[in-house]
Phi, psi and omega in degrees: 000134184275143176277166180286138181296144180276138178277137177294152180295143180272128179265133179281136178276354181284141180293150180275128182280137177277167181279127183284345187291322183292313181295320180294325178291326178294314178296321179296321179294319180296319182289322181284332182238064181292327176273144175295154181299326179295316178297318180297321179293318179296319179295321180293320179295318179295322179295322181291325180283352179086013181274353183291308180055221180283155176300152183299321181298321179290319177298320179296319179296318178295320177297318178297319179297319179296320178296319178295320178297318179295317179297318178297322178296317179297315180297320180296316179296319179297318179296320179296318179295320179296321179294324179288322183281342183302312178298325180294316179296317179296322179295316179297321179296316179295322177298321179294318178298316179297321179295319179298317179296319178296315181294324177295318177297319178296319179296321178297318179295319179294323178296318177296320178296321178296318178298320179296316180293324177296318178298319179295318179297317180297319178296318179293323178295319179296321177296320179294322178295323179293326182281324186253348185272350181064223182286345180262014183299316181294319179295318179297318180294325178292312183293330179278351180078016184275357182220155176292147179223157172204157181159184178295155180180205181229155174238117182243123180247126179238129184223157177296161176293154180299317179234100180287137180251160179237167177123190180144148180249009178087354180275344181240129183299335179282351182250013176273185183298330178288342180230054182297332179251100188287348182265009182255145176284134182249168182297323180292332175295314180292327177299316180293322179298312183294315179297324177295323178293318177299313182293336180275359175114011178293141179260338177204142185222144173220151177236116182051040178087353179271111180290132181265141178231184178292343180260003183285153178224137174245118182213180184242148171226097188071235178264359183266147174261128181251135172240114186053045176067015176249123183289141178243155178236147178290156359286151181263115181259116181254121177251135180224131178269132179170190176291100193313295186293318179295319179296319179296315182294315182295322180292316182294333179272351182280170179297323180288325176293321177293325176298316178295322178295323178294323176297322180293317183287321188268331187236002176076012177294131186270132180222152174206141181223140181212147175279137183240145179284326182216114178245132182244129180235133177281161178289155175293147182305317178197147176236101184245120176264118188264339185241323183286147179229141179292145180273129180262355181278137181285327181234156178235150181278000000 
């Protein structure tokens, strides 16, 4: 007789639960001993040696407070010193202003004295020319600029261009560094104008009221044009005594007149010339010859 077949053991599909005691003890150990044993030992040793003292945060706060107190003390002392020095600085400034005003007043008085002495020198020179110049005394005084003159002549006005331009490629002398602004009148332009008027027959010339003589110089100082060391500003009014219409025509046909016309055409420099019935020129402030001496010998070898 056959026995009944044995059934295989049945396996449960539910997961097997682990023991909670081991995991909980591990978390408890981590929380209770967050610092490594080495760190804990070092902290204990430092505490035992007395280096712990106050907590670091408190020491830092005390240091910051001390620094703020020191900074406030420095600012307070600086403000007090500035308040004390302010009246002294104001006093020195006022003294400097007063000194400048005194020196300016003294300079004005000296300038007036110089003008008076120049007038006296010019009068003495004219008297000397009359005594030694013979029949040509008046002509010599006119040509030397030692006396006032008036008569027919021309009025030439030279002015900068309305809109001065800059630039240059080096092929034109007016477009180099010395002539960075091609629309401005330069000292060499005025030199050519004045020399052209002399060559065209002018007997006396002035620029913006400055009478020109044989000792006069036209030069530049920066962007300013100087005539006998006096700065002039545009427009430049040139007055010349001579045969008005003839002088105007000869100048415009000369090389210097054509040069001025070229400046007008190429760079926009404004010019105008007209014949005048009566042109008046003042005498030069002084004509002093520093090196030449008159010859007293009647004959020469």
